Short mmCIF file of C-alpha atoms and ligand atoms in Angstrom, two decimals:
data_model
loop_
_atom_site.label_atom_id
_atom_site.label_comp_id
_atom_site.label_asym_id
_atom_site.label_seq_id
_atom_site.Cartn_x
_atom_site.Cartn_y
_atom_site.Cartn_z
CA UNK A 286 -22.56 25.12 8.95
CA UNK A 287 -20.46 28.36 9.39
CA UNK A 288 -19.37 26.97 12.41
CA UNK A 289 -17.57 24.20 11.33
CA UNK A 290 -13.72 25.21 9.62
CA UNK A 291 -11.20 23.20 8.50
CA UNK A 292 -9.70 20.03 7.03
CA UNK A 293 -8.86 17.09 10.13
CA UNK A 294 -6.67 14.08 9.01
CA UNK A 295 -6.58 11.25 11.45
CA UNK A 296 -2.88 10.11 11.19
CA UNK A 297 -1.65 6.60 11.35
CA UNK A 298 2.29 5.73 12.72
CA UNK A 299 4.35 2.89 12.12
CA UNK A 300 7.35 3.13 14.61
CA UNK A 301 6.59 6.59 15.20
CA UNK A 302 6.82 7.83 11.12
CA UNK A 303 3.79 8.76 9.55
CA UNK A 304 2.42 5.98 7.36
CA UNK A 305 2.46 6.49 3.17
CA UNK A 306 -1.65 6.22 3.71
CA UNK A 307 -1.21 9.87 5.99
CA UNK A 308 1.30 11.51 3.94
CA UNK A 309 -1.16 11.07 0.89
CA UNK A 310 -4.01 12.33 3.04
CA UNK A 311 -1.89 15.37 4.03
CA UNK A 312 -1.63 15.88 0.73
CA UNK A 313 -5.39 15.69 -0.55
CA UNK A 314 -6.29 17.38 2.64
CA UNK A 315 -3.54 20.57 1.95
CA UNK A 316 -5.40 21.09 -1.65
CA UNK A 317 -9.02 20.87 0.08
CA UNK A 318 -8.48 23.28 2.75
CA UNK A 319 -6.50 25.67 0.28
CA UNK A 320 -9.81 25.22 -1.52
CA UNK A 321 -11.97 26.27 1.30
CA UNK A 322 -10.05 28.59 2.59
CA UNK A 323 -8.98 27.26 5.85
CA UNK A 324 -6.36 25.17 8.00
CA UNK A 325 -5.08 21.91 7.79
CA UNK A 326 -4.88 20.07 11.00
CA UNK A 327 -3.88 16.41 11.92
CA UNK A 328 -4.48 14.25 14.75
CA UNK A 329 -1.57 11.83 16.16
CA UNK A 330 -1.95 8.99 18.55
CA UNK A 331 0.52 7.22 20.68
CA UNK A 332 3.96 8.29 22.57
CA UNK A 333 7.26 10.12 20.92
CA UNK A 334 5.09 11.82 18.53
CA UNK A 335 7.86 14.51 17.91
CA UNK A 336 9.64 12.75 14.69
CA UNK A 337 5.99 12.38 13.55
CA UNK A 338 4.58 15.82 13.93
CA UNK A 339 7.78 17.06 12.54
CA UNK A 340 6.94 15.17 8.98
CA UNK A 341 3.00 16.32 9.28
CA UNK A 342 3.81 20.03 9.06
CA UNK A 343 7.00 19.75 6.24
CA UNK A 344 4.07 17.61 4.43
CA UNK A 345 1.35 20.38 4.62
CA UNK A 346 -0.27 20.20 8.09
CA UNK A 347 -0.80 23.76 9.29
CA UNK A 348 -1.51 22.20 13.07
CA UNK A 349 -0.71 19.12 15.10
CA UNK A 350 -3.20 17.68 17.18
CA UNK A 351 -0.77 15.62 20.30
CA UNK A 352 -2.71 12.78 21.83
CA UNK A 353 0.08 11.57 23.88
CA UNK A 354 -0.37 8.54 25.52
CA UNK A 355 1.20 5.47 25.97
CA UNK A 356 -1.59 3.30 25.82
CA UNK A 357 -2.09 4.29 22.08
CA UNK A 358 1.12 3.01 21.28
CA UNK A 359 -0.95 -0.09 21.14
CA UNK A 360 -3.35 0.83 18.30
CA UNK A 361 -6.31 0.34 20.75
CA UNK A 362 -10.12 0.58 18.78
CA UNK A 363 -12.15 1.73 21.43
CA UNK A 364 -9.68 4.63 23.14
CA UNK A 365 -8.95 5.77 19.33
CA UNK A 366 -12.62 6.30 18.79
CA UNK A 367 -13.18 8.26 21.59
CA UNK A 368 -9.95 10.52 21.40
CA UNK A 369 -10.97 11.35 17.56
CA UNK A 370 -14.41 11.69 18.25
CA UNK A 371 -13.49 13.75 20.99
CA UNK A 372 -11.13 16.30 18.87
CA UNK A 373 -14.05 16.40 16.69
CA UNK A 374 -16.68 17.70 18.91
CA UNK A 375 -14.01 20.39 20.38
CA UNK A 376 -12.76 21.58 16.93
CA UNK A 377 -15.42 20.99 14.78
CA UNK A 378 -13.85 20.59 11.48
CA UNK A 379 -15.43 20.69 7.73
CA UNK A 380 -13.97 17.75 6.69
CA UNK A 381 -12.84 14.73 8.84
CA UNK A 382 -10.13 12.31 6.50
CA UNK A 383 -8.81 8.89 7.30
CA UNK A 384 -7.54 6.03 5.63
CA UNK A 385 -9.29 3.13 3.84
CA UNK A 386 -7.07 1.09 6.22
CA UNK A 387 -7.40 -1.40 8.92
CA UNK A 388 -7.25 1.19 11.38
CA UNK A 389 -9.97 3.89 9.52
CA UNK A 390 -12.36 0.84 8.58
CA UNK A 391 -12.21 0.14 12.20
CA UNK A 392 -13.09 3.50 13.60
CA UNK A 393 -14.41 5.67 11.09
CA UNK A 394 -18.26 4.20 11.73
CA UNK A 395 -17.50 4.46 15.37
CA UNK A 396 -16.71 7.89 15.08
CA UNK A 397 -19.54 8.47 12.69
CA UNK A 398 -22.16 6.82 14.56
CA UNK A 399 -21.35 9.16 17.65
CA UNK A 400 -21.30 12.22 15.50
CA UNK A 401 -24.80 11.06 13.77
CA UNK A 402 -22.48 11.82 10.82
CA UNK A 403 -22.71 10.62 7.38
CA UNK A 404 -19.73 8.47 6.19
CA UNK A 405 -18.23 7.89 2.44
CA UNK A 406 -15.92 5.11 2.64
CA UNK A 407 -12.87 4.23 0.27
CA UNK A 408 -12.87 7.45 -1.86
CA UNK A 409 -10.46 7.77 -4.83
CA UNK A 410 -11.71 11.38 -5.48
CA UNK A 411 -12.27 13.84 -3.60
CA UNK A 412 -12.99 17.60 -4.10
CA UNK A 413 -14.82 20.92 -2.73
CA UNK A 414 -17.68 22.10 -4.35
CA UNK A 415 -17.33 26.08 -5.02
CA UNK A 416 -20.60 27.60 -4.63
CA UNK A 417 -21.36 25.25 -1.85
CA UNK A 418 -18.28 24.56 -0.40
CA UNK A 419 -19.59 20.86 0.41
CA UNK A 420 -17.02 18.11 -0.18
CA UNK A 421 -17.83 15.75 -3.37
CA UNK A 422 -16.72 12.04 -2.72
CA UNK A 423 -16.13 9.94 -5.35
CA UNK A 424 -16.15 6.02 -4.70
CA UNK A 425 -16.46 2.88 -6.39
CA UNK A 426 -19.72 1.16 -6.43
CA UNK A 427 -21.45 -1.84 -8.14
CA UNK A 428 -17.52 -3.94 -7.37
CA UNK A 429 -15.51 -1.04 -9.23
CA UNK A 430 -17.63 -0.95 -12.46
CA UNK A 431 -18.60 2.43 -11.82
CA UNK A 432 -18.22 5.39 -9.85
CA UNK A 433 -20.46 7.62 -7.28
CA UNK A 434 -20.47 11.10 -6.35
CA UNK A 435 -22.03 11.82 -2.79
CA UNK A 436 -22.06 14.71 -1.06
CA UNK A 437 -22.80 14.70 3.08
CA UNK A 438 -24.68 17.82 4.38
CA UNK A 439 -23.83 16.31 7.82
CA UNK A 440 -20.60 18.08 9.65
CA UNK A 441 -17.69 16.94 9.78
CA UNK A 442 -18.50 15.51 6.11
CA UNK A 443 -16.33 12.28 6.81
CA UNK A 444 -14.48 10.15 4.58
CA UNK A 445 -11.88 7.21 4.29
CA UNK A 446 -9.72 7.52 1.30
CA UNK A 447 -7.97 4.64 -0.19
CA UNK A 448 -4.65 4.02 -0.28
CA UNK A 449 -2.50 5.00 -3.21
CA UNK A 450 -5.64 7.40 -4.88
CA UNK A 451 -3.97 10.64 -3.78
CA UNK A 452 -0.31 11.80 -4.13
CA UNK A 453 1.31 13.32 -0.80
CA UNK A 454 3.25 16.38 -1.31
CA UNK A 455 7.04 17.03 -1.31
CA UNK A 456 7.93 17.22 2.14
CA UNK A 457 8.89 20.88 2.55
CA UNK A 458 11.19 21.36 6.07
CA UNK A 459 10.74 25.27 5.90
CA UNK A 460 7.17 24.45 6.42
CA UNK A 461 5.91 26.04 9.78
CA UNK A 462 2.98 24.53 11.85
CA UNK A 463 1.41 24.76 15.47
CA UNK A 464 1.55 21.70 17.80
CA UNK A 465 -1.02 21.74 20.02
CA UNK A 466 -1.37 18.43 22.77
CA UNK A 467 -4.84 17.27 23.02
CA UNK A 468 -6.16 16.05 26.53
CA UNK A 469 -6.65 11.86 26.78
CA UNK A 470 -9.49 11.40 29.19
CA UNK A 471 -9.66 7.50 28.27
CA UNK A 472 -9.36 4.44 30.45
CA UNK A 473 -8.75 1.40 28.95
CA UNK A 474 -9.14 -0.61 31.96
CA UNK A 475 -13.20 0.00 31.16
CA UNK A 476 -13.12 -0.29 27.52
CA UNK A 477 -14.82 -3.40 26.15
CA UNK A 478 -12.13 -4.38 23.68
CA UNK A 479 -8.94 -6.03 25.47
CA UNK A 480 -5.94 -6.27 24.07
CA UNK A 481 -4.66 -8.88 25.06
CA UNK A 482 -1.61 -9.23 22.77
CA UNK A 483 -0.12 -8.24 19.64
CA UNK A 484 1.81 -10.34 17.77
CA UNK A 485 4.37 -8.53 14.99
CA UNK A 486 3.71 -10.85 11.67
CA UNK A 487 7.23 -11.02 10.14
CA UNK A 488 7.13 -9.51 6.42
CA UNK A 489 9.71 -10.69 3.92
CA UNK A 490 10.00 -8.31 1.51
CA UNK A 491 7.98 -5.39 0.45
CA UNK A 492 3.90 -4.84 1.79
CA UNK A 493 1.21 -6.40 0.11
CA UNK A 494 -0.43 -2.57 -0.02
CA UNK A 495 3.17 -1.00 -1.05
CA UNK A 496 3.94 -3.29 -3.89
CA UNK A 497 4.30 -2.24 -7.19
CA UNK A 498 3.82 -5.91 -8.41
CA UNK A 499 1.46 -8.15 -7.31
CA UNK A 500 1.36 -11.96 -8.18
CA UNK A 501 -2.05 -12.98 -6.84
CA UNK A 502 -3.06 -17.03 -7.11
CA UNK A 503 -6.82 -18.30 -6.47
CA UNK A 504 -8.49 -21.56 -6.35
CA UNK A 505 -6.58 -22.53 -9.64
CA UNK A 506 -3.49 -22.59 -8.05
CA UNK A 507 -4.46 -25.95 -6.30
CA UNK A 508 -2.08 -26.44 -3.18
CA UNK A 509 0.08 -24.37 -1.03
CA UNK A 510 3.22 -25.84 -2.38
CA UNK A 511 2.55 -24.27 -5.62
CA UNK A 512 2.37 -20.62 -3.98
CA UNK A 513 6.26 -20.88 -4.38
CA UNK A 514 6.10 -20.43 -8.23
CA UNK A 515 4.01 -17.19 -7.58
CA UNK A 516 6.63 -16.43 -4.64
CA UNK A 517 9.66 -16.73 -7.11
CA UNK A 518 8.24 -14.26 -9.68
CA UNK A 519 7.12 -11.62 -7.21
CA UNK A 520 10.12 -11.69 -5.55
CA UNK A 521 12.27 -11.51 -8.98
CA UNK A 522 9.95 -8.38 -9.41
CA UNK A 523 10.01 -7.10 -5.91
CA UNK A 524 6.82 -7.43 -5.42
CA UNK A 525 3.96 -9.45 -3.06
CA UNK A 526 1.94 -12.47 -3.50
CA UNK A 527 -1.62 -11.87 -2.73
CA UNK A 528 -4.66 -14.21 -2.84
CA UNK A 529 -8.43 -14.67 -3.95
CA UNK A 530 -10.47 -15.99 -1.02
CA UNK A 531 -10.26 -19.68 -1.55
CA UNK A 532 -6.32 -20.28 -1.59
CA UNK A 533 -6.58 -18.26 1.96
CA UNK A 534 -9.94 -20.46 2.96
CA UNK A 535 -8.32 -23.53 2.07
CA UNK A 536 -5.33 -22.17 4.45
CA UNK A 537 -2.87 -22.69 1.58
CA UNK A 538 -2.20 -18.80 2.08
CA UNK A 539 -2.50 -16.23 4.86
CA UNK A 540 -5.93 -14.65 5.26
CA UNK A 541 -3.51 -11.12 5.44
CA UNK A 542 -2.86 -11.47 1.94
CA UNK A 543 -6.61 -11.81 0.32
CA UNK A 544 -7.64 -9.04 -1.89
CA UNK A 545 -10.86 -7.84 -2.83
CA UNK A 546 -14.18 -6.74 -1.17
CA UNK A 547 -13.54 -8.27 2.52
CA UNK A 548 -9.56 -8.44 2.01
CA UNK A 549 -7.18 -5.72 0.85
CA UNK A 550 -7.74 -3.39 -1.65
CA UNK A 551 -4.48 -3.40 -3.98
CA UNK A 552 -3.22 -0.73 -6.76
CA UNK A 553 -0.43 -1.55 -8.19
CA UNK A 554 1.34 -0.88 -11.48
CA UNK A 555 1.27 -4.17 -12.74
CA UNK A 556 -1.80 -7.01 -10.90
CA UNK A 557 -0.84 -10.73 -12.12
CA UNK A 558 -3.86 -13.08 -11.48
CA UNK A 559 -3.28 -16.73 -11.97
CA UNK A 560 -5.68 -19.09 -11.71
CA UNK A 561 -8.35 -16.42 -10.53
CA UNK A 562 -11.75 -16.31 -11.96
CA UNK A 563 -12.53 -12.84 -11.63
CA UNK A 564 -15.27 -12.69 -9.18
CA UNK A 565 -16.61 -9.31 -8.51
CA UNK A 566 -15.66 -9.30 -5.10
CA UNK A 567 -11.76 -9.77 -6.23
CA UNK A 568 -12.17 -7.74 -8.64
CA UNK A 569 -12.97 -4.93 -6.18
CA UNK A 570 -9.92 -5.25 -4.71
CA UNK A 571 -7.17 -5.26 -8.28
CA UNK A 572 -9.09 -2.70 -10.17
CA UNK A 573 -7.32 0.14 -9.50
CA UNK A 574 -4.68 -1.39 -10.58
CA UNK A 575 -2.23 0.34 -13.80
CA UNK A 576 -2.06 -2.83 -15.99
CA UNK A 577 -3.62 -6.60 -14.69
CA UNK A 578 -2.34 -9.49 -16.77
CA UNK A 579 -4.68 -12.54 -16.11
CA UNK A 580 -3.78 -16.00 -16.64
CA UNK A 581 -6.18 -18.81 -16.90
CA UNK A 582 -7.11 -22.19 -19.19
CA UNK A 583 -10.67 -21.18 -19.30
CA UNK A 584 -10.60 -18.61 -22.07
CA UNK A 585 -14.52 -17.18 -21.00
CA UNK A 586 -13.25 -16.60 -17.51
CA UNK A 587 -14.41 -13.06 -16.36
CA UNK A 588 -10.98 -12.07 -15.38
CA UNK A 589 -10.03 -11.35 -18.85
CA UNK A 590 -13.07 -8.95 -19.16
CA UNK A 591 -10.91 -6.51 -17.39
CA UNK A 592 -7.36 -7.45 -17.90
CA UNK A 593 -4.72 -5.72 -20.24
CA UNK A 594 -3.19 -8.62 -20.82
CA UNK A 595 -4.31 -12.22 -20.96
CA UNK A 596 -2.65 -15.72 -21.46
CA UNK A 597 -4.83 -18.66 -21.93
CA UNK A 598 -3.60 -21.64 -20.45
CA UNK A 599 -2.36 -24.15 -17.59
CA UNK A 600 -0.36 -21.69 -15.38
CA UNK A 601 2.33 -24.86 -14.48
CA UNK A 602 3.12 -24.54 -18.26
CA UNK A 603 2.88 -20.62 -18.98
CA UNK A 604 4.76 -19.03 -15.64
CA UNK A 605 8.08 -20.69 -15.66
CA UNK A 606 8.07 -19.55 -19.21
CA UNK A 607 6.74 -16.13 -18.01
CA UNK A 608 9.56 -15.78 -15.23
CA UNK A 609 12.35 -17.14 -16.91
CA UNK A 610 11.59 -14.48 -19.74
CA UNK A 611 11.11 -11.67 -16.89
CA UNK A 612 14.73 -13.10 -15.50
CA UNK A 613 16.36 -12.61 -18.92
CA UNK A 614 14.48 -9.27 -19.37
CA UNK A 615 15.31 -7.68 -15.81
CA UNK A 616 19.35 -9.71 -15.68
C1 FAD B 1095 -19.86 -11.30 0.46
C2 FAD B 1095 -18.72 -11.95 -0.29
C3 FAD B 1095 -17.47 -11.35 -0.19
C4 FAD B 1095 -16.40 -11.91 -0.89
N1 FAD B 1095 -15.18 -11.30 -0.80
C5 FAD B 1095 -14.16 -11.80 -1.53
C6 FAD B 1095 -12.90 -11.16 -1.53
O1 FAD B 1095 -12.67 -10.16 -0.84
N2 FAD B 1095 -11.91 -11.69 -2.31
C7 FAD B 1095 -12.11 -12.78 -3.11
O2 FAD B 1095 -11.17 -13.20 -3.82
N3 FAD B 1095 -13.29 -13.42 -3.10
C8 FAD B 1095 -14.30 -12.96 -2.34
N4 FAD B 1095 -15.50 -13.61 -2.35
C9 FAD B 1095 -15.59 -14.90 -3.05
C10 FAD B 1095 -15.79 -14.74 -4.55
O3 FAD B 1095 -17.16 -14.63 -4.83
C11 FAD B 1095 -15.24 -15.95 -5.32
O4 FAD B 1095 -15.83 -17.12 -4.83
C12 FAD B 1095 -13.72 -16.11 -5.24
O5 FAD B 1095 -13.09 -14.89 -5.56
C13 FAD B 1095 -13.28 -17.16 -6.24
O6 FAD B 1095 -11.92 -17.38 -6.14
P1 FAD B 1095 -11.08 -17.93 -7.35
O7 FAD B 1095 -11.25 -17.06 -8.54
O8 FAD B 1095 -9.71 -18.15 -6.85
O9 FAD B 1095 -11.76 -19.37 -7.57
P2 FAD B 1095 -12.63 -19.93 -8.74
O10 FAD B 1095 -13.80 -19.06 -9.01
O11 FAD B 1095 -12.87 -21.36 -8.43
O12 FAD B 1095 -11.69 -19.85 -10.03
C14 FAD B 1095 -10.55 -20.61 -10.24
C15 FAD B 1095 -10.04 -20.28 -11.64
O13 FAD B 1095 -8.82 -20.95 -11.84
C16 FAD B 1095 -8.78 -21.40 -13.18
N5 FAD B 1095 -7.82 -22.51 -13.24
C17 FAD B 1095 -7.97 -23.74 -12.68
N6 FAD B 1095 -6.85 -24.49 -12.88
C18 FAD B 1095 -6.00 -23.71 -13.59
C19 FAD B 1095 -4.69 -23.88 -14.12
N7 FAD B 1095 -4.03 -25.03 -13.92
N8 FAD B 1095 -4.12 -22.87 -14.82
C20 FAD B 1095 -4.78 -21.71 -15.04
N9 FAD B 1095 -6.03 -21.47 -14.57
C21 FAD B 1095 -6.62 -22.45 -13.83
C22 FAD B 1095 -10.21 -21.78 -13.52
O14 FAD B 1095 -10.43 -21.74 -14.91
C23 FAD B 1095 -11.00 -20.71 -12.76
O15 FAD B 1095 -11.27 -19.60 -13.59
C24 FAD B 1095 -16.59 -13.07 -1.67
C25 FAD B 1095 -17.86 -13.64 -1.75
C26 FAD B 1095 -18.91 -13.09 -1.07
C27 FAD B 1095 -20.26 -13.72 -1.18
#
């Protein structure tokens, strides 16, 4: 085990800034390695990585790992997995961090699977051990009603950490760190996966992952038409609409915007459910949330079991009411 040092955070870029999802594993990753002793490292992906590695150190990152290529402009699975996995075998870190995103779901079980690692996924907790200096991951199990520890005695001990569960640090520009350009031996003409193209989807307004607000419709709802009642209050709170699985099955909605278990996993300060059951598989995805105000006719629906707030009735009657008041309330 003695072999194995450090703390590795696999960044993610949108036009070349690191993402909120790194910045908060910079910052989780800065106390665990200050915890074990040792150096905080990241690894970046793509081309005109400078403006990038530049916010990595002032946000804790004692070293920059440079994969420049670019081909990885392109998030592309299959070269990702074998640049990080890769960087792993030649630095051997501790600890191996990436996001409970699109990107980490995607490669994290590569990368495990050709480590013969062990792999926690969506952590809210994480922490080192003292005596042993293992890392204790804490995720939700049983749909969020309760929580894990596990501990991996394989190395790198390799998580994904979900988003919004860790605060980044003040970005600090007197910070000083290393960059150091990694070697891309990949060639993406072999690869199995293709990308064959990638098409931008055009976001009004804030992220569904960002938000602060979420107004989230399900079957109850009824038609796509009526999404514009939960568009009108989210926007009024600058916020995103999100979705249980049937408005998004019945194509009323974008898949994008489901949450729960197989769609996004949300935390906002304030979850509004509307004509949502409460399913444990959506529930897994709004728990986190600060406050969730549920509102539905049938007053035993399991949503209210774990809302703050709940209004019993025919949404068409109780959210015009509810926006107009939140109108008068924010001017
Ligand atoms: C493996 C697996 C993974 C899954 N993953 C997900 C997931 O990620 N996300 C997800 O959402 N689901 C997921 N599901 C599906 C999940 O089990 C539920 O079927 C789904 O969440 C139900 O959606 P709903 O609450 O919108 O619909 P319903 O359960 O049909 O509930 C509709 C609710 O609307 C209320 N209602 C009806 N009319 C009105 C009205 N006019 N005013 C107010 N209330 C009204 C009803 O009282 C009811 O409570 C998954 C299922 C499986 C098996």
């Amino acid at each position: 085990m003695a072999e194995y040092k450090g703390v590795l955070i696999c960044g993610e870029l949108i036009e070349g800034r690191l993402t909120g999802i790194s910045k908060e594993l910079l910052g989780i990753g800065r106390k665990l390695a200050d915890d074990l002793g040792e150096e905080l490292s990241i690894l970046l992906m793509g081309s005109d990585l400078s403006n990038a590695a530049r916010e990595a150190i002032a946000c804790g990152a004692n070293k920059v790992y440079i994969a420049a290529q670019p081909l990885l402009d392109n998030y592309h699975c299959d070269a990702c997995t074998e640049v990080a996995t890769n960087l792993c075998r030649e630095i051997a870190p501790s600890v191996f961090l990436l996001g409970q995103t699109d990107m980490g779901r995607d490669i994290a079980p590569r990368i495990a699977a050709r480590l013969k690692v062990a792999l926690a996924v969506d952590c809210v907790e994480l922490r080192i051990e003292p005596d042993t200096k293992l890392l204790i991951q804490t995720r939700p199990v049983y749909g969020g009603n309760a929580l894990a520890e596990v501990v991996s005695v394989t190395h790198p001990q390799m998580a994904t950490v979900r988003a919004k569960s860790m605060s980044p640090l003040e970005p600090d520009e007197s910070r000083q760190g290393e960059s150091i350009p990694v070697k891309v031996e990949v060639d993406i003409e072999t690869m199995k996966i293709k990308l064959v193209e990638r098409i931008k989807q055009p976001i009004e307004g804030v992220k569904l992952e960002d938000a602060d607000a979420v107004v989230a419709g399900g079957a109850g709802i009824g038609s796509a038409g009526n999404f514009a009642m939960l568009e009108e209050l989210a926007k009024l709170l600058k916020g995103a609409v999100g979705a249980s699985r049937v408005p998004c099955q019945e194509g009323w909605v974008s898949q994008s915007i489901e949450i729960g278990q197989t769609g996004k996993i949300v935390t906002p300060n304030i979850y509004i459910a509307i004509g949502i059951s409460g399913a444990v598989q959506h529930i897994a995805g709004c728990l986190g949330s600060k406050c969730i105000v549920a509102v539905n006719k049938d007053p035993d629906a399991n949503i209210f079991k774990v809302a703050d707030f709940g209004i019993v009735a025919d949404y068409k009657e109780a959210l015009p009411a509810f926006t107009e008041k939140c109108k008068e309330i924010i001017g």
